Amino acid sequence: MPVRTDHPRHASLSTRERLIRAHEGGIVSTAGLIAHGRGEAFDYLLGEYTHDFAIDAIEAMAANIALARHPVFVVNGNVAGLVAEDVVALSREAPLHIEVNLFTPSVMRTQSIVELIEGFGGTAHTPGDGMTTLPGVSSSRSSISVSGLGSADFVVAPLQDGDMVHALKKAGMKTATIDLNPLSRSAQDADITVVDNITRALPLIRDAVRFLKERTNEELEEISRFDNEGALQEAHRSMTERYR
Ligand code: PTJ
């Protein structure tokens, strides 16, 4: 359904349409549509803009990507449906590995997401490339690729259910997530949480990575340090104060 450009909720409704089309195209799971609704509710409470605490997290994430030996960005159905092109652009800027890993496993959907990424000029790891196991995650999601997630030292895993970030951390990797819900388990477990809509955050992360290229490793180390608990408290406060 085309959304009128003068509709007051144009941005939000067009994003919904994009996700529905991606669901019909076999990229987004049915549960992914529900997950998006939860994200929308938190975005509404945030005022649907990028706050300073998210900008700080974006800078820390970008510095960690720049410093990492093998940074990996995890793509699921919702991430692919919303920002596949931006993820590919970021992977070119960094460089950054992309791995497809799905909560609701499906060979067909994995293949469709890989093709979507390739259509934008990127490449993606899947366990099919050579498989190892990530202990502590349910279902076949514990199958990860040796050359992607299996070799990672810094992982960006956005829009996740609870166990992925937890398992990555237990395996010794530094982790970041993007999640509109500051109370979620992923948001709490990650070293860096960008509490923002992934559609707004991704272009800003790419800009930050580009901007930080000129910095020395010492400067990057300084920027990479982040008080995640403090940032989550800020996000929570901004949601509650807005509606007092
Ligand atoms: O494609 P699959 O099979 O891997 O499934 C992906 C989903 C998203 C269905 C799966 O990972 C899942 O069930 O996730 P949850 O437990 O619903 O958590 C998703 C988190 O992402 C929630 O905390 C939402 O608030 C948040 N979220 C949803 N949309 C956005 C978002 N955060 C940032 N930007 C969004 N657009």
Short mmCIF file of C-alpha atoms and ligand atoms in Angstrom, two decimals:
data_model
loop_
_atom_site.label_atom_id
_atom_site.label_comp_id
_atom_site.label_asym_id
_atom_site.label_seq_id
_atom_site.Cartn_x
_atom_site.Cartn_y
_atom_site.Cartn_z
CA MET A 1 0.00 0.00 0.00
CA PRO A 2 1.60 3.36 -0.97
CA VAL A 3 1.91 5.73 2.01
CA ARG A 4 1.06 9.41 1.36
CA THR A 5 4.19 11.55 1.83
CA ASP A 6 2.18 14.17 3.76
CA HIS A 7 0.87 11.59 6.24
CA PRO A 8 2.04 12.59 9.77
CA ARG A 9 3.34 9.06 10.36
CA HIS A 10 4.88 8.67 6.90
CA ALA A 11 8.34 7.45 8.03
CA SER A 12 6.91 4.85 10.43
CA LEU A 13 4.27 3.61 7.96
CA SER A 14 6.77 3.32 5.09
CA THR A 15 9.09 1.28 7.31
CA ARG A 16 6.16 -1.04 8.09
CA GLU A 17 5.45 -1.38 4.37
CA ARG A 18 9.11 -2.20 3.71
CA LEU A 19 9.02 -4.92 6.35
CA ILE A 20 5.74 -6.37 5.05
CA ARG A 21 7.22 -6.53 1.53
CA ALA A 22 10.34 -8.23 2.94
CA HIS A 23 8.08 -10.72 4.75
CA GLU A 24 6.24 -11.48 1.50
CA GLY A 25 9.64 -11.85 -0.22
CA GLY A 26 10.78 -14.52 2.25
CA ILE A 27 13.33 -12.34 4.11
CA VAL A 28 11.46 -11.45 7.33
CA SER A 29 9.85 -14.13 9.52
CA THR A 30 6.27 -13.79 10.74
CA ALA A 31 7.62 -13.36 14.28
CA GLY A 32 9.78 -10.56 12.87
CA LEU A 33 6.66 -8.48 12.19
CA ILE A 34 5.69 -8.80 15.86
CA ALA A 35 9.24 -7.96 16.97
CA HIS A 36 9.06 -4.80 14.86
CA GLY A 37 5.88 -3.76 16.68
CA ARG A 38 7.68 -4.02 20.00
CA GLY A 39 10.50 -1.86 18.62
CA GLU A 40 8.00 0.73 17.34
CA ALA A 41 6.45 1.06 20.79
CA PHE A 42 9.83 1.87 22.36
CA ASP A 43 10.67 4.24 19.51
CA TYR A 44 7.43 6.11 20.20
CA LEU A 45 8.47 6.51 23.85
CA LEU A 46 11.88 7.80 22.71
CA GLY A 47 10.25 10.47 20.53
CA GLU A 48 11.50 8.77 17.32
CA TYR A 49 14.83 10.59 17.17
CA THR A 50 18.47 9.74 17.87
CA HIS A 51 19.42 10.83 21.41
CA ASP A 52 22.89 11.85 22.61
CA PHE A 53 23.30 8.56 24.53
CA ALA A 54 22.85 6.74 21.20
CA ILE A 55 25.36 9.02 19.44
CA ASP A 56 27.93 8.23 22.18
CA ALA A 57 27.28 4.49 21.75
CA ILE A 58 27.57 4.80 17.96
CA GLU A 59 30.99 6.47 18.32
CA ALA A 60 32.17 3.76 20.73
CA MET A 61 30.89 1.05 18.38
CA ALA A 62 32.65 2.65 15.40
CA ALA A 63 35.94 2.90 17.34
CA ASN A 64 35.68 -0.78 18.30
CA ILE A 65 35.03 -1.74 14.67
CA ALA A 66 38.10 0.25 13.62
CA LEU A 67 40.27 -1.37 16.31
CA ALA A 68 39.05 -4.96 15.88
CA ARG A 69 41.09 -7.65 14.16
CA HIS A 70 37.99 -9.45 12.87
CA PRO A 71 34.76 -7.46 13.37
CA VAL A 72 31.50 -9.19 12.39
CA PHE A 73 27.98 -7.79 11.86
CA VAL A 74 25.17 -10.33 12.42
CA VAL A 75 22.21 -10.07 10.05
CA ASN A 76 18.80 -11.64 10.75
CA GLY A 77 15.54 -11.30 8.84
CA ASN A 78 14.53 -7.94 10.33
CA VAL A 79 17.98 -6.41 9.88
CA ALA A 80 18.04 -7.58 6.26
CA GLY A 81 14.50 -6.33 5.59
CA LEU A 82 15.20 -2.91 7.05
CA VAL A 83 18.85 -2.03 6.36
CA ALA A 84 20.60 -4.61 4.14
CA GLU A 85 21.96 -1.90 1.82
CA ASP A 86 23.29 0.17 4.77
CA VAL A 87 24.99 -2.90 6.28
CA VAL A 88 26.79 -3.55 2.98
CA ALA A 89 27.85 0.11 2.77
CA LEU A 90 29.18 -0.11 6.35
CA SER A 91 31.04 -3.35 5.57
CA ARG A 92 32.84 -1.54 2.75
CA GLU A 93 33.75 1.43 4.93
CA ALA A 94 35.15 -0.64 7.82
CA PRO A 95 36.00 -3.41 6.52
CA LEU A 96 33.53 -5.58 8.40
CA HIS A 97 32.43 -9.22 7.93
CA ILE A 98 28.70 -9.95 7.58
CA GLU A 99 27.20 -13.21 8.88
CA VAL A 100 23.60 -14.34 8.41
CA ASN A 101 22.27 -16.00 11.57
CA LEU A 102 18.56 -16.61 12.08
CA PHE A 103 16.49 -17.10 15.22
CA THR A 104 13.88 -19.08 13.27
CA PRO A 105 16.13 -21.30 11.17
CA SER A 106 15.39 -21.66 7.45
CA VAL A 107 17.76 -22.63 4.65
CA MET A 108 15.56 -20.84 2.10
CA ARG A 109 15.40 -17.60 4.08
CA THR A 110 19.17 -17.69 4.75
CA GLN A 111 19.75 -18.04 1.00
CA SER A 112 17.34 -15.17 0.19
CA ILE A 113 19.14 -12.91 2.67
CA VAL A 114 22.56 -13.83 1.25
CA GLU A 115 21.26 -13.00 -2.24
CA LEU A 116 19.83 -9.69 -1.02
CA ILE A 117 23.24 -8.76 0.44
CA GLU A 118 25.01 -9.86 -2.76
CA GLY A 119 22.55 -7.77 -4.77
CA PHE A 120 23.87 -4.70 -2.95
CA GLY A 121 27.45 -5.74 -3.73
CA GLY A 122 28.28 -7.37 -0.38
CA THR A 123 29.21 -10.88 0.74
CA ALA A 124 27.91 -12.83 3.73
CA HIS A 125 29.18 -15.75 5.76
CA THR A 126 26.85 -18.64 6.58
CA PRO A 127 27.60 -21.88 8.44
CA GLY A 128 27.62 -23.54 5.01
CA ASP A 129 31.11 -22.03 4.46
CA GLY A 130 32.57 -24.27 7.20
CA MET A 131 30.84 -24.69 10.49
CA THR A 132 31.68 -24.43 14.17
CA THR A 133 29.45 -24.26 17.27
CA LEU A 134 28.59 -21.37 19.55
CA PRO A 135 27.56 -22.94 22.87
CA GLY A 136 24.63 -21.46 24.80
CA VAL A 137 22.20 -20.53 22.03
CA SER A 138 19.06 -22.45 21.29
CA SER A 139 18.25 -24.14 17.98
CA SER A 140 20.45 -24.40 14.91
CA ARG A 141 21.56 -20.81 15.51
CA SER A 142 24.45 -22.27 17.43
CA SER A 143 25.90 -23.24 14.03
CA ILE A 144 28.19 -20.38 13.02
CA SER A 145 30.77 -20.06 10.29
CA VAL A 146 34.45 -20.60 11.10
CA SER A 147 35.60 -17.68 8.97
CA GLY A 148 32.89 -15.25 10.16
CA LEU A 149 31.53 -15.35 13.71
CA GLY A 150 33.85 -18.22 14.62
CA SER A 151 36.89 -15.93 14.19
CA ALA A 152 35.36 -12.71 15.56
CA ASP A 153 36.84 -10.53 18.28
CA PHE A 154 34.12 -7.83 18.07
CA VAL A 155 30.51 -8.58 17.11
CA VAL A 156 27.63 -6.23 16.34
CA ALA A 157 24.44 -8.28 16.85
CA PRO A 158 21.36 -6.04 16.47
CA LEU A 159 17.64 -6.80 17.07
CA GLN A 160 18.34 -10.04 18.89
CA ASP A 161 16.41 -12.20 21.29
CA GLY A 162 18.20 -12.72 24.63
CA ASP A 163 20.65 -15.59 24.19
CA MET A 164 22.85 -14.57 21.24
CA VAL A 165 24.67 -11.63 22.83
CA HIS A 166 24.99 -13.57 26.09
CA ALA A 167 26.54 -16.56 24.28
CA LEU A 168 28.94 -14.38 22.27
CA LYS A 169 30.15 -12.72 25.45
CA LYS A 170 30.60 -16.07 27.16
CA ALA A 171 32.71 -17.15 24.18
CA GLY A 172 35.02 -14.21 24.93
CA MET A 173 33.95 -11.75 22.24
CA LYS A 174 33.31 -8.06 22.81
CA THR A 175 29.74 -7.30 21.76
CA ALA A 176 27.54 -4.43 20.64
CA THR A 177 23.86 -4.35 19.84
CA ILE A 178 21.26 -1.96 18.48
CA ASP A 179 17.99 -2.29 20.38
CA LEU A 180 15.19 0.18 21.03
CA ASN A 181 14.38 -1.58 24.30
CA PRO A 182 16.89 -0.60 27.00
CA LEU A 183 15.40 -3.27 29.29
CA SER A 184 16.04 -6.18 26.93
CA ARG A 185 18.50 -8.88 27.90
CA SER A 186 20.64 -8.17 24.83
CA ALA A 187 20.78 -4.46 25.68
CA GLN A 188 21.83 -5.28 29.26
CA ASP A 189 24.40 -7.92 28.30
CA ALA A 190 26.17 -6.08 25.47
CA ASP A 191 29.30 -4.00 26.07
CA ILE A 192 27.80 -1.27 23.89
CA THR A 193 24.07 -0.76 23.23
CA VAL A 194 22.81 1.77 20.73
CA VAL A 195 19.26 2.50 21.93
CA ASP A 196 17.93 3.79 18.64
CA ASN A 197 16.03 2.63 15.58
CA ILE A 198 18.37 0.63 13.37
CA THR A 199 17.09 2.57 10.35
CA ARG A 200 18.43 5.82 11.86
CA ALA A 201 21.53 4.31 13.49
CA LEU A 202 23.13 2.52 10.52
CA PRO A 203 23.97 5.59 8.36
CA LEU A 204 25.35 7.31 11.49
CA ILE A 205 27.58 4.31 12.28
CA ARG A 206 28.97 4.41 8.76
CA ASP A 207 29.67 8.16 9.05
CA ALA A 208 31.37 7.60 12.43
CA VAL A 209 33.59 4.82 11.01
CA ARG A 210 34.57 7.09 8.12
CA PHE A 211 35.28 10.00 10.45
CA LEU A 212 37.37 7.93 12.88
CA LYS A 213 39.68 6.63 10.15
CA GLU A 214 42.01 9.57 10.71
CA ARG A 215 42.39 8.85 14.44
CA THR A 216 45.40 7.14 16.05
CA ASN A 217 44.98 3.82 17.85
CA GLU A 218 45.45 5.60 21.17
CA GLU A 219 42.60 7.98 20.37
CA LEU A 220 40.43 5.08 19.20
CA GLU A 221 41.10 3.18 22.44
CA GLU A 222 39.86 6.19 24.38
CA ILE A 223 36.68 6.53 22.26
CA SER A 224 36.03 2.77 22.35
CA ARG A 225 35.50 2.75 26.15
CA PHE A 226 31.82 2.95 27.03
CA ASP A 227 29.65 3.01 30.14
CA ASN A 228 26.78 0.85 28.90
CA GLU A 229 24.89 0.78 32.18
CA GLY A 230 24.95 4.57 32.33
CA ALA A 231 23.70 4.84 28.75
CA LEU A 232 20.83 2.44 29.41
CA GLN A 233 19.82 4.41 32.48
CA GLU A 234 19.83 7.59 30.37
CA ALA A 235 17.63 5.91 27.75
CA HIS A 236 15.21 4.69 30.39
CA ARG A 237 15.11 8.12 32.03
CA SER A 238 14.43 9.89 28.73
CA MET A 239 11.45 7.60 28.07
CA THR A 240 9.88 8.06 31.48
CA GLU A 241 10.56 11.82 31.79
CA ARG A 242 9.04 12.54 28.41
CA TYR A 243 5.67 11.25 29.59
CA ARG A 244 5.58 12.64 33.15
O1 PTJ B 1 14.93 -13.37 11.35
P1 PTJ B 1 15.04 -14.18 12.62
O2 PTJ B 1 14.43 -15.56 12.49
O3 PTJ B 1 16.45 -14.27 13.10
O4 PTJ B 1 14.17 -13.46 13.78
C1 PTJ B 1 14.47 -12.13 14.17
C2 PTJ B 1 13.62 -11.68 15.38
C3 PTJ B 1 13.73 -10.15 15.47
C4 PTJ B 1 12.16 -12.10 15.16
C5 PTJ B 1 14.14 -12.36 16.68
O5 PTJ B 1 15.50 -12.06 16.85
C6 PTJ B 1 13.34 -11.99 17.90
O6 PTJ B 1 12.35 -12.61 18.26
O7 PTJ B 1 13.75 -10.88 18.54
P2 PTJ B 1 13.00 -10.25 19.84
O8 PTJ B 1 13.19 -11.14 21.03
O9 PTJ B 1 11.63 -9.81 19.49
O10 PTJ B 1 13.90 -8.97 20.08
C7 PTJ B 1 14.07 -7.99 19.10
C8 PTJ B 1 14.49 -6.68 19.79
O11 PTJ B 1 14.72 -5.72 18.77
C9 PTJ B 1 13.39 -6.11 20.71
O12 PTJ B 1 13.98 -5.68 21.93
C10 PTJ B 1 12.84 -4.90 19.94
O13 PTJ B 1 12.47 -3.85 20.80
C11 PTJ B 1 14.05 -4.50 19.09
N1 PTJ B 1 13.70 -3.86 17.81
C12 PTJ B 1 12.69 -4.18 16.95
N2 PTJ B 1 12.71 -3.38 15.86
C13 PTJ B 1 13.78 -2.55 16.03
C14 PTJ B 1 14.41 -2.84 17.27
N3 PTJ B 1 15.50 -2.19 17.70
C15 PTJ B 1 16.02 -1.22 16.89
N4 PTJ B 1 15.46 -0.88 15.68
C16 PTJ B 1 14.35 -1.50 15.22
N5 PTJ B 1 13.81 -1.15 14.04
#
